[in-house]
CSV table of C-alpha atoms in Angstrom, one decimal:
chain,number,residue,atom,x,y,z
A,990,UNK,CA,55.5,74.8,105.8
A,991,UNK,CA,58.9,74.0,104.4
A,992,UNK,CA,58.5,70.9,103.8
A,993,UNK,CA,55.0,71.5,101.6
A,994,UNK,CA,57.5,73.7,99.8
A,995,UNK,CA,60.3,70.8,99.5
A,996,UNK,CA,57.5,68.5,97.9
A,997,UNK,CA,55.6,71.1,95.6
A,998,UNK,CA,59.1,72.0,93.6
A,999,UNK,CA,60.1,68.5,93.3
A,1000,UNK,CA,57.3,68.0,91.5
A,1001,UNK,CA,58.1,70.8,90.1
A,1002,UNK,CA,61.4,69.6,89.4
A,1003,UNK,CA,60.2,66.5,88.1
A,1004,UNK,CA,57.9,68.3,85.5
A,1005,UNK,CA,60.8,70.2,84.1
A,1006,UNK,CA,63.5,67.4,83.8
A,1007,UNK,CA,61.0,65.2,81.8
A,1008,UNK,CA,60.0,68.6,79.6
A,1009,UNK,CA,56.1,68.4,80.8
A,1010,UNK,CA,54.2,71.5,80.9
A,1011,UNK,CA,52.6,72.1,84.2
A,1012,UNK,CA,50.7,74.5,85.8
A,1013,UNK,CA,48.9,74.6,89.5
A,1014,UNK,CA,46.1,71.6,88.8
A,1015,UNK,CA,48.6,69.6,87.3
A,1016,UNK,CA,51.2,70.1,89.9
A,1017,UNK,CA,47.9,69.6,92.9
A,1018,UNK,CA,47.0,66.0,91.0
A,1019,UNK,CA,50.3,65.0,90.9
A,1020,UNK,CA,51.3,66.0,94.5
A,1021,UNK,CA,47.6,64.3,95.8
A,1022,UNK,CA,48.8,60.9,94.2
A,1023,UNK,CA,51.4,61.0,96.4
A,1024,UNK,CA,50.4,62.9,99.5
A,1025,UNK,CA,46.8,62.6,100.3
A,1026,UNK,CA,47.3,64.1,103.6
A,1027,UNK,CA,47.3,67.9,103.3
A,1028,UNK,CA,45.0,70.2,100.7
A,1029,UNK,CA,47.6,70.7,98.4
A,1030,UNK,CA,44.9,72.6,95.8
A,1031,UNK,CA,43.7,75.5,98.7
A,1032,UNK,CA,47.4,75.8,99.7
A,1033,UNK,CA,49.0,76.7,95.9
A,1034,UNK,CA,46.1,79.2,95.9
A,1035,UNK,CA,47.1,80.8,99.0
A,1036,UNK,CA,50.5,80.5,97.2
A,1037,UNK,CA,49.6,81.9,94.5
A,1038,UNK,CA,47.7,85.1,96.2
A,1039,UNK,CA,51.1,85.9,98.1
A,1040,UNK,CA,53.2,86.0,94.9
A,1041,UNK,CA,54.4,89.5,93.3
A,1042,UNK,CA,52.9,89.8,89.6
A,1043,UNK,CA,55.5,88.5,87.4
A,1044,UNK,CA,55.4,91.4,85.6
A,1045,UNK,CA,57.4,93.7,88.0
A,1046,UNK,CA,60.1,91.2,88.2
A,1047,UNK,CA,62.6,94.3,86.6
A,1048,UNK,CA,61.6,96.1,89.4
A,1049,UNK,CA,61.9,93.5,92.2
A,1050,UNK,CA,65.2,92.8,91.1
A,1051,UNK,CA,66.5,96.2,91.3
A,1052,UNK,CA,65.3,96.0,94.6
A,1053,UNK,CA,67.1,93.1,95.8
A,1054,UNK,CA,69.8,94.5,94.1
A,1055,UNK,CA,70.1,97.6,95.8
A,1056,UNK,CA,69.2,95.9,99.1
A,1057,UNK,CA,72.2,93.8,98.6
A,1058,UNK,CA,74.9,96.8,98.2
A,1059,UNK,CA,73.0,98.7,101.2
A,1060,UNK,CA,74.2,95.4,103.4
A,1061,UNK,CA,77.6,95.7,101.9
A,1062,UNK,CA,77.6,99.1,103.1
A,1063,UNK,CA,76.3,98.4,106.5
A,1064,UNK,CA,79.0,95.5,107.1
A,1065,UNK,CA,81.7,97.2,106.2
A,1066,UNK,CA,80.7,100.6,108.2
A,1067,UNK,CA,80.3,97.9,111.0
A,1068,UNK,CA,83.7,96.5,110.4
A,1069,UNK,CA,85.4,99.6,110.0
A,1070,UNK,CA,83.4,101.2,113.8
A,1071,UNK,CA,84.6,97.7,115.4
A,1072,UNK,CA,88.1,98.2,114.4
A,1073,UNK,CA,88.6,101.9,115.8
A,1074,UNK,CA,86.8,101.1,118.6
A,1075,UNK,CA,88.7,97.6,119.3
A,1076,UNK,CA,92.7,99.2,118.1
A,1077,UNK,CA,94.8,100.7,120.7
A,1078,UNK,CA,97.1,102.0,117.6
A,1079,UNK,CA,95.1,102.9,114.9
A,1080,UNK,CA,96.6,104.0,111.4
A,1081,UNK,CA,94.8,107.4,110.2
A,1082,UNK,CA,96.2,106.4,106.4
A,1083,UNK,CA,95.0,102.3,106.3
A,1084,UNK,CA,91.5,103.2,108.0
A,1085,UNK,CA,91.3,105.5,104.9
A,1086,UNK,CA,92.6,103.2,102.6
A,1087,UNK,CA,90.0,100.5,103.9
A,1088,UNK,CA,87.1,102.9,103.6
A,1089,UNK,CA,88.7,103.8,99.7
A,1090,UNK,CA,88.9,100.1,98.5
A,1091,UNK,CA,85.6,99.0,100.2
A,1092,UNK,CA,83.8,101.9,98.4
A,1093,UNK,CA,85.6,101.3,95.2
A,1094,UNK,CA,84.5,97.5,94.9
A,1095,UNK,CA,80.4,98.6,96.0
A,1096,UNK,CA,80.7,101.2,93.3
A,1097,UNK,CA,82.2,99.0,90.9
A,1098,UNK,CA,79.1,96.5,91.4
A,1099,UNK,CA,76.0,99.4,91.3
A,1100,UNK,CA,77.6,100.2,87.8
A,1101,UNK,CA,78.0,96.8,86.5
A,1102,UNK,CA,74.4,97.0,84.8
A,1103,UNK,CA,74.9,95.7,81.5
A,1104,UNK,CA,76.1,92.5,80.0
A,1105,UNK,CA,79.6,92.5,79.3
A,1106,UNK,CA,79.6,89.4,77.0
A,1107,UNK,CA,78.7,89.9,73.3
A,1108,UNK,CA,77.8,86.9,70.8
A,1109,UNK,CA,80.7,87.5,67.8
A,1110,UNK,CA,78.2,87.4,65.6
A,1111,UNK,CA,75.9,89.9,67.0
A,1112,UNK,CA,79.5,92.3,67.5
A,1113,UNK,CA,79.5,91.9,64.0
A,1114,UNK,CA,75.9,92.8,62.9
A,1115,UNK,CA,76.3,95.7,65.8
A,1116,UNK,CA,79.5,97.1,65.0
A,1117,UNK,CA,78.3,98.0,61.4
A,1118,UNK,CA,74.6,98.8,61.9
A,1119,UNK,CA,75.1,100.4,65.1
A,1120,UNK,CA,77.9,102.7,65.8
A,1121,UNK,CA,77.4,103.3,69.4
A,1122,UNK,CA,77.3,99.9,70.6
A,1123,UNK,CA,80.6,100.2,72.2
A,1124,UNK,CA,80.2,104.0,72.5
A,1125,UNK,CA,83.5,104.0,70.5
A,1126,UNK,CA,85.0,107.6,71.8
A,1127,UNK,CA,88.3,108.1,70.7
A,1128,UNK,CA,90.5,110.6,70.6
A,1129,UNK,CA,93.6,112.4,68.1
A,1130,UNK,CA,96.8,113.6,69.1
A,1131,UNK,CA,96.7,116.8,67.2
A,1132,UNK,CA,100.1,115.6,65.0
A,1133,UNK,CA,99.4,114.5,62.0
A,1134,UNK,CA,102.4,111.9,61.3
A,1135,UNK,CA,101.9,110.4,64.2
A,1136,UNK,CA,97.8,110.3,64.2
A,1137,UNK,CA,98.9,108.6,60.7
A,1138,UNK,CA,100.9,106.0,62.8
A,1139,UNK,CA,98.5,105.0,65.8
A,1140,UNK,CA,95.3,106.1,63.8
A,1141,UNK,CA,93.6,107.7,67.1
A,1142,UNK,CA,93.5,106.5,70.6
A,1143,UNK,CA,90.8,104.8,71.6
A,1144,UNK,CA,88.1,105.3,75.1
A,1145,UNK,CA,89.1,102.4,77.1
A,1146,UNK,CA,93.6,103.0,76.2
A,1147,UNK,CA,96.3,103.1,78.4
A,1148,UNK,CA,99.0,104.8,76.4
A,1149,UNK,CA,102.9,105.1,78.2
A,1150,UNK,CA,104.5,108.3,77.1
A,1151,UNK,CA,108.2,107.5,78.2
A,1152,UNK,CA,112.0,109.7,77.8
A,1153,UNK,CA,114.9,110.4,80.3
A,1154,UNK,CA,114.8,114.0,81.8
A,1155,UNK,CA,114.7,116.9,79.9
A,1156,UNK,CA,113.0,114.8,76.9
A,1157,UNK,CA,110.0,116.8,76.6
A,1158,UNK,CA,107.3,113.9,78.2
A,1159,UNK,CA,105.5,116.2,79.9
A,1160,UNK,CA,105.2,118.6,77.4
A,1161,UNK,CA,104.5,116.4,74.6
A,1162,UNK,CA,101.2,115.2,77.3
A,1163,UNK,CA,100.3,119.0,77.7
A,1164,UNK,CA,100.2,119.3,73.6
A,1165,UNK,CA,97.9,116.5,73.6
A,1166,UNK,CA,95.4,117.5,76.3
A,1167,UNK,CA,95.4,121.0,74.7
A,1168,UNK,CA,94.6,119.4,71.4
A,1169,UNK,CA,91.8,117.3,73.2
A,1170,UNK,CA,89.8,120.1,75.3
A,1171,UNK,CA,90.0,122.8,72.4
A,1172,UNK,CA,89.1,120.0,69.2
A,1173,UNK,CA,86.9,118.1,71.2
A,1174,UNK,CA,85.5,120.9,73.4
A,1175,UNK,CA,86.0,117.7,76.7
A,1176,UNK,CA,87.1,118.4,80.2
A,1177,UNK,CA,90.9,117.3,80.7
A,1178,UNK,CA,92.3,116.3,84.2
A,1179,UNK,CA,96.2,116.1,84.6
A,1180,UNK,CA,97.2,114.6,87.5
A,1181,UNK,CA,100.5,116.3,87.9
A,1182,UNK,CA,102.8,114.6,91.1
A,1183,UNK,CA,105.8,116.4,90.3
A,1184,UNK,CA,104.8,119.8,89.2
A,1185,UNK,CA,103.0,122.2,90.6
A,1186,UNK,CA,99.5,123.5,88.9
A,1187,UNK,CA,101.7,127.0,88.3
A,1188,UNK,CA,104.6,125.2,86.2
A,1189,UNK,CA,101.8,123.3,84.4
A,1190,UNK,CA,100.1,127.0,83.3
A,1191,UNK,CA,103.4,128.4,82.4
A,1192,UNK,CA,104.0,125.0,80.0
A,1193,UNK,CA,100.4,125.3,78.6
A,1194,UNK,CA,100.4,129.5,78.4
A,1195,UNK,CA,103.5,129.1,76.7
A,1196,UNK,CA,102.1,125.9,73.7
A,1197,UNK,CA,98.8,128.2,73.6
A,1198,UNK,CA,100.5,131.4,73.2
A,1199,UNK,CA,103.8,130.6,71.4
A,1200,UNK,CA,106.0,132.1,74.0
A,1201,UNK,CA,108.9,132.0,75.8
A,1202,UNK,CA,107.9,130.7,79.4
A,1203,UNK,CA,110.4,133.2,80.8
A,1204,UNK,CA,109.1,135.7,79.3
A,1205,UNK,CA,105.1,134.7,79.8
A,1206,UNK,CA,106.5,134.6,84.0
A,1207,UNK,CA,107.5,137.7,83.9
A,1208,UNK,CA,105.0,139.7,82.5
A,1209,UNK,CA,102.2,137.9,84.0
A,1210,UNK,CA,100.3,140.2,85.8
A,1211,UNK,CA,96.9,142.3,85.1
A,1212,UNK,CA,98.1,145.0,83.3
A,1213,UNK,CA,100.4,142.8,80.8
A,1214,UNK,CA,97.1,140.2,80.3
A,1215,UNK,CA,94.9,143.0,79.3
A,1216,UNK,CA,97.5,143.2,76.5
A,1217,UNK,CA,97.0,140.0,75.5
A,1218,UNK,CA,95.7,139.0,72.3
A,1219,UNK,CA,92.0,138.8,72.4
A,1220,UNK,CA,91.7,135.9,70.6
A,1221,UNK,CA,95.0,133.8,72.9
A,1222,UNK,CA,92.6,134.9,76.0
A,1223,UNK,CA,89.2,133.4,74.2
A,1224,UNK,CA,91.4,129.9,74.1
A,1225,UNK,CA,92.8,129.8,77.3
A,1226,UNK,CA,89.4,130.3,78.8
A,1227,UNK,CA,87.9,128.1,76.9
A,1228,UNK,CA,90.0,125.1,77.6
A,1229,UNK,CA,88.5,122.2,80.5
A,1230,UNK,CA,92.0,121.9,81.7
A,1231,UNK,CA,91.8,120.7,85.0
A,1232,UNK,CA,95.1,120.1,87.2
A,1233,UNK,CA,95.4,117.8,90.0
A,1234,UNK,CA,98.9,118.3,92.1
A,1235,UNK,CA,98.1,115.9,95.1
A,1236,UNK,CA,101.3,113.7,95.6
A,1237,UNK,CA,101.5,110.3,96.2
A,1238,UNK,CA,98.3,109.3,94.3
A,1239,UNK,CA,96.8,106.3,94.4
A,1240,UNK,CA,94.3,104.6,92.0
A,1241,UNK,CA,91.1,104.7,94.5
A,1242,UNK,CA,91.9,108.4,94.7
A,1243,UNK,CA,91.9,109.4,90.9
A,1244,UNK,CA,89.1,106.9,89.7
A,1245,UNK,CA,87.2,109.0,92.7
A,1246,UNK,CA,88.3,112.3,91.6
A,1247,UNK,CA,87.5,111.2,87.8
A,1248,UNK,CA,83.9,109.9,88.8
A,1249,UNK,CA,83.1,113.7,90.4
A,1250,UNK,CA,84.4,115.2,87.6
A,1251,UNK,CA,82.5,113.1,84.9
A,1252,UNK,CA,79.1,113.5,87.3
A,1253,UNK,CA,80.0,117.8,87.2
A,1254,UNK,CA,80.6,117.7,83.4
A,1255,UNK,CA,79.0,114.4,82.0
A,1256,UNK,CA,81.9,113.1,80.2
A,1257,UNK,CA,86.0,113.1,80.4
A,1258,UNK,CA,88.3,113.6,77.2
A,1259,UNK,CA,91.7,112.3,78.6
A,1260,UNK,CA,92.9,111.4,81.8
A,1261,UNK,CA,96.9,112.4,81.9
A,1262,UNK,CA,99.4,110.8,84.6
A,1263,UNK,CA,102.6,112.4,85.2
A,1264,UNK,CA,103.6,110.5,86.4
A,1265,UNK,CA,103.3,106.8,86.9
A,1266,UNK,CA,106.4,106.0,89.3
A,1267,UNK,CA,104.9,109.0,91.5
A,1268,UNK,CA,101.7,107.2,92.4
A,1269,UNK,CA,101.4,105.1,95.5
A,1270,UNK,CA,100.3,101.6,95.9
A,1271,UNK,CA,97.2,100.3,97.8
A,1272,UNK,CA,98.8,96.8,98.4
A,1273,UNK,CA,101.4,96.4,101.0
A,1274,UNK,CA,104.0,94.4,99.2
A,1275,UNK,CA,107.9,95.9,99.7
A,1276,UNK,CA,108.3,94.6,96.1
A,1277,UNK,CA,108.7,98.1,93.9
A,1278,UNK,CA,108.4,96.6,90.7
A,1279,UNK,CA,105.4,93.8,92.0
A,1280,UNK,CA,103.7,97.9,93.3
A,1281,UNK,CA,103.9,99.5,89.8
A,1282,UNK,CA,103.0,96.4,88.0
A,1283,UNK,CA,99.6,96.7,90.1
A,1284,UNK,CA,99.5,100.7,89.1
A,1285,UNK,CA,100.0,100.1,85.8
A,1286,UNK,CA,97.4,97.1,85.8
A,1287,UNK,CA,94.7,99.5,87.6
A,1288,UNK,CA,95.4,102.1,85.5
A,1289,UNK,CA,94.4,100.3,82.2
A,1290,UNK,CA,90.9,98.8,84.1
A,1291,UNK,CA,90.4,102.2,85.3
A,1292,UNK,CA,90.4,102.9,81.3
A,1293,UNK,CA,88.8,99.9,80.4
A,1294,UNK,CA,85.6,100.7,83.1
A,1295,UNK,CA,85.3,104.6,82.1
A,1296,UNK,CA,85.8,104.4,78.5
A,1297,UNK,CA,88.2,107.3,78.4
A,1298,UNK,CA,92.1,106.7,77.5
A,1299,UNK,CA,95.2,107.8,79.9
A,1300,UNK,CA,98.2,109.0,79.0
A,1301,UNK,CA,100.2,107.6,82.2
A,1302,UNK,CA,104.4,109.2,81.5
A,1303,UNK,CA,106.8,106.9,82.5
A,1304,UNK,CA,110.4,106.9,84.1
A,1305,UNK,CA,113.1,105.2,81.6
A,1306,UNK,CA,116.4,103.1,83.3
A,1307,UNK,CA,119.2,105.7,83.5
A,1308,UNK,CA,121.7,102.0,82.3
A,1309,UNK,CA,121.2,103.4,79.1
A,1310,UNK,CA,122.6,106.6,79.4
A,1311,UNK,CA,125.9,104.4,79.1
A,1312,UNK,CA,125.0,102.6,75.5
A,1313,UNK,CA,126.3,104.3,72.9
A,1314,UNK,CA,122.9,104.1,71.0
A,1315,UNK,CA,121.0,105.9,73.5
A,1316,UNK,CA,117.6,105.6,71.7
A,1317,UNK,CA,115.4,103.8,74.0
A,1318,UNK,CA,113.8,100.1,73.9
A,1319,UNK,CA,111.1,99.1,75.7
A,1320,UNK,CA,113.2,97.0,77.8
A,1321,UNK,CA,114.2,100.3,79.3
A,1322,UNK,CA,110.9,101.2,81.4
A,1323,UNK,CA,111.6,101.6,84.6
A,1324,UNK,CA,110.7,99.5,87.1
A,1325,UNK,CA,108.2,98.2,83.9
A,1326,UNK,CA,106.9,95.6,86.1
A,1327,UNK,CA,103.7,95.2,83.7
A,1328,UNK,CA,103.6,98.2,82.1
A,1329,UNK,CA,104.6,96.2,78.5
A,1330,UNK,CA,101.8,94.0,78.8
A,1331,UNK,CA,99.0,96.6,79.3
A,1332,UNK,CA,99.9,99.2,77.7
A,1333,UNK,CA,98.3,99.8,73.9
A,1334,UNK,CA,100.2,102.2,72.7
A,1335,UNK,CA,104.0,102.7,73.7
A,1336,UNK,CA,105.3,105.9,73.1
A,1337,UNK,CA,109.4,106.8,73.6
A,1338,UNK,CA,110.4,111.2,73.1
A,1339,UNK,CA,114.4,110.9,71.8
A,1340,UNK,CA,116.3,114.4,71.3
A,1341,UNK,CA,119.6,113.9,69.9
A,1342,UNK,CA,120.3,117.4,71.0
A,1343,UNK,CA,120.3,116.9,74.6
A,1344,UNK,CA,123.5,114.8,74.5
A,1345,UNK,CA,124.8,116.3,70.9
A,1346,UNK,CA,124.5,120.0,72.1
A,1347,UNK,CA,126.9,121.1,69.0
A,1348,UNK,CA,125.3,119.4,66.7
A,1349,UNK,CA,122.9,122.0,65.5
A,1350,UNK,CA,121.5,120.0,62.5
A,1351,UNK,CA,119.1,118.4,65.6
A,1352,UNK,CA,118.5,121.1,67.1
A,1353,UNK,CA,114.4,121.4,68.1
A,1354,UNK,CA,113.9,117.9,66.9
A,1355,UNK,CA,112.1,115.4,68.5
A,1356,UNK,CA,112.5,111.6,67.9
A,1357,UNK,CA,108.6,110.5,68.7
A,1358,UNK,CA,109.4,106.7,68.4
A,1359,UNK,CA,106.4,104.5,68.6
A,1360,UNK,CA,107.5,100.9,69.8
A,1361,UNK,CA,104.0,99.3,71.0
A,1362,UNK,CA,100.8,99.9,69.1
A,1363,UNK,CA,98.5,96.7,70.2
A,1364,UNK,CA,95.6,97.8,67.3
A,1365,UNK,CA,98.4,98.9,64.4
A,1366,UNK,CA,101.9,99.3,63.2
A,1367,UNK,CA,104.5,100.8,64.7
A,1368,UNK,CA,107.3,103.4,63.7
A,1369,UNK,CA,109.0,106.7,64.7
A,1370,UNK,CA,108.1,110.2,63.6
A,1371,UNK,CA,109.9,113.6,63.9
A,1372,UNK,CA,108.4,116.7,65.6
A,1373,UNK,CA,109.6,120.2,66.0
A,1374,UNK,CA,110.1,121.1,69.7
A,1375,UNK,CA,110.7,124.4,71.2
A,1376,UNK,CA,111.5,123.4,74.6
A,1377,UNK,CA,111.8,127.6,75.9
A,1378,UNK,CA,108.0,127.4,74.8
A,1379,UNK,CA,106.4,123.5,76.1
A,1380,UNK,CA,105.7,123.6,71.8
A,1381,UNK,CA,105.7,120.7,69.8
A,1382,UNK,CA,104.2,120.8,66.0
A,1383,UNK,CA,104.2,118.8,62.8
A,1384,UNK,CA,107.7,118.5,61.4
């Protein structure tokens, strides 16, 4: 029967190169010129019988489709059985990081369902007549001069927030996702790999509140919070602040633990990394800066695929503690690798007042220098920063 199949679509074939309509008679008088041998006519009908109406093809495909990521499953649970069962050393952490990266890539393709290519012209038409055709979510920082700067960050940006210690990074972060989950009423995840989910309530308790930390530690306990002021307590309960303080994360585990969060809540506001030289690599290269170039290249598609922008804090080179201008350049990312490239938005926190501790004319001012901004200008603002209290506000 192959062969009857071979003949009937190369006249098939033959029909369409010379841009001849066709249909079964045509295709049967045709095929009889050439082959007189077989009942070409009763054998298209039977063809013809077998064949799914056309009309379901949505459906069928959907089912191929799925079929297709259900033997991707099955081969790699095969693969994965065949290797514990055939290792006499097996590795607890790369069986887990196979069963990660395999699940990653079949998730990747059941959500790939719309077309990714846009005619410019039809962007064009779309962008103005149709606001959600990129489902353009985006996002303020809650500071005016600097919202004036970078406009607003968009679903889809990787933003670097990067200082040496003591800079304020991660409390600058903390201001934003505050900003984001009360203005915005959207679920925040920070994925803290240095701090504990304690020292990150004490830094938010004490923007929230306008307190010293200190103090806020000390009298936190049931008798002092029923003190509190009613309408403090209304915020803090109100805020979809969620903290992450798993160490050494990678990128398989965060787009996972974003993907649950997003299916419990239906969207995500801001994803917050602190910080990026914290997370671990899934490749196996001995090359640190080859590792975070990867990280930082992940953590921009992981943007990019979600349509919600990270704030990923970076690590500066301590060489320029030894300049005399100690503002920091780009060129000072540690370990940048790639973060230059795919990063949208740059963002550098200077205090003067951490080296110029007598000078008190800087004192609680923060440098918020802008030195990448991929969509607009760039430029440096100043905030007020009350480090006892994690606060920063408009200057």
């Amino acid at each position: 029967m192959s062969s009857n199949h071979q003949i009937i679509f190369s006249i098939i074939l033959e029909f369409l190169n010379l841009n001849i309509n066709f249909d079964i008679y045509s295709i049967c008088n045709r095929i009889n010129k050439i082959y007189s041998k077989f009942n070409f006519l009763n054998y298209l009908n039977y063809i013809l019988q077998k064949t799914p109406n056309p009309y379901n093809i949505i459906y069928y495909a959907y089912i191929i489709r799925n079929t297709y990521l259900l033997r991707k499953i099955l081969l790699f649970s095969n693969n994965i059985i065949n290797n514990i069962l055939n290792s006499e050393k097996i590795n607890i952490n790369e069986v887990l990081m196979t069963i990660e990266l395999n699940i990653f890539d079949i998730i990747r393709d059941y959500l790939k369902e719309k077309n990714d290519s846009y005619l410019l012209s039809n962007v064009f038409n779309e962008y103005f007549l149709n606001k959600n055709f990129f489902k353009n979510f985006y996002i303020s920082t809650g500071f005016k001069d600097l919202d004036n700067i970078i406009k607003r960050i968009n679903g889809g940006d990787l933003l670097i927030v990067a200082g040496r210690p003591s800079m304020g990074k991660t409390s600058f972060c903390l201001n934003i996702a505050k900003h984001v989950s009360d203005k915005y009423n959207l679920p925040v995840i920070i994925f803290s790999m240095e701090m504990s989910s304690s020292q990150i309530l004490l830094k938010i308790l004490g923007c929230v509140l306008d307190e010293d930390q200190d103090c806020i530690n000390k009298s936190l306990n049931s008798e002092i919070l029923n003190n509190f002021n009613k309408n403090y307590l209304k915020i803090i309960y109100s805020l979809k602040i969620f903290i992450d303080e798993t160490v050494n994360l990678n990128i398989m585990q965060i787009y996972a633990k974003c993907k649950f969060l997003i299916k419990e809540y239906g969207s995500l506001g801001l994803i917050v990394i602190d910080y990026l030289q914290l997370m671990s690599s899934t490749s196996q290269t001995q090359n640190r800066v080859l590792e975070i170039s990867e990280i930082s290249r992940s953590l921009k598609c992981l943007a990019k695929e979600l349509n919600i922008p990270i704030i990923a804090i970076s690590q500066l080179n301590r060489n320029l503690e030894s300049r005399i201008n100690k503002k920091p350049l780009i060129s000072d990312l540690r370990e940048s690798g790639s973060i230059e490239q795919d990063a949208d938005i740059i963002i550098f926190i200077y205090r003067d007042e951490v080296y110029e501790t007598k000078n008190l004319l800087n004192k609680n001012i923060a440098e918020i220098i802008v030195s990448k901004h991929r969509n607009g200008p760039v430029g440096t603002i100043n905030l007020y920063f009350f480090n006892n209290k994690s606060k920063f506000s408009d200057f």
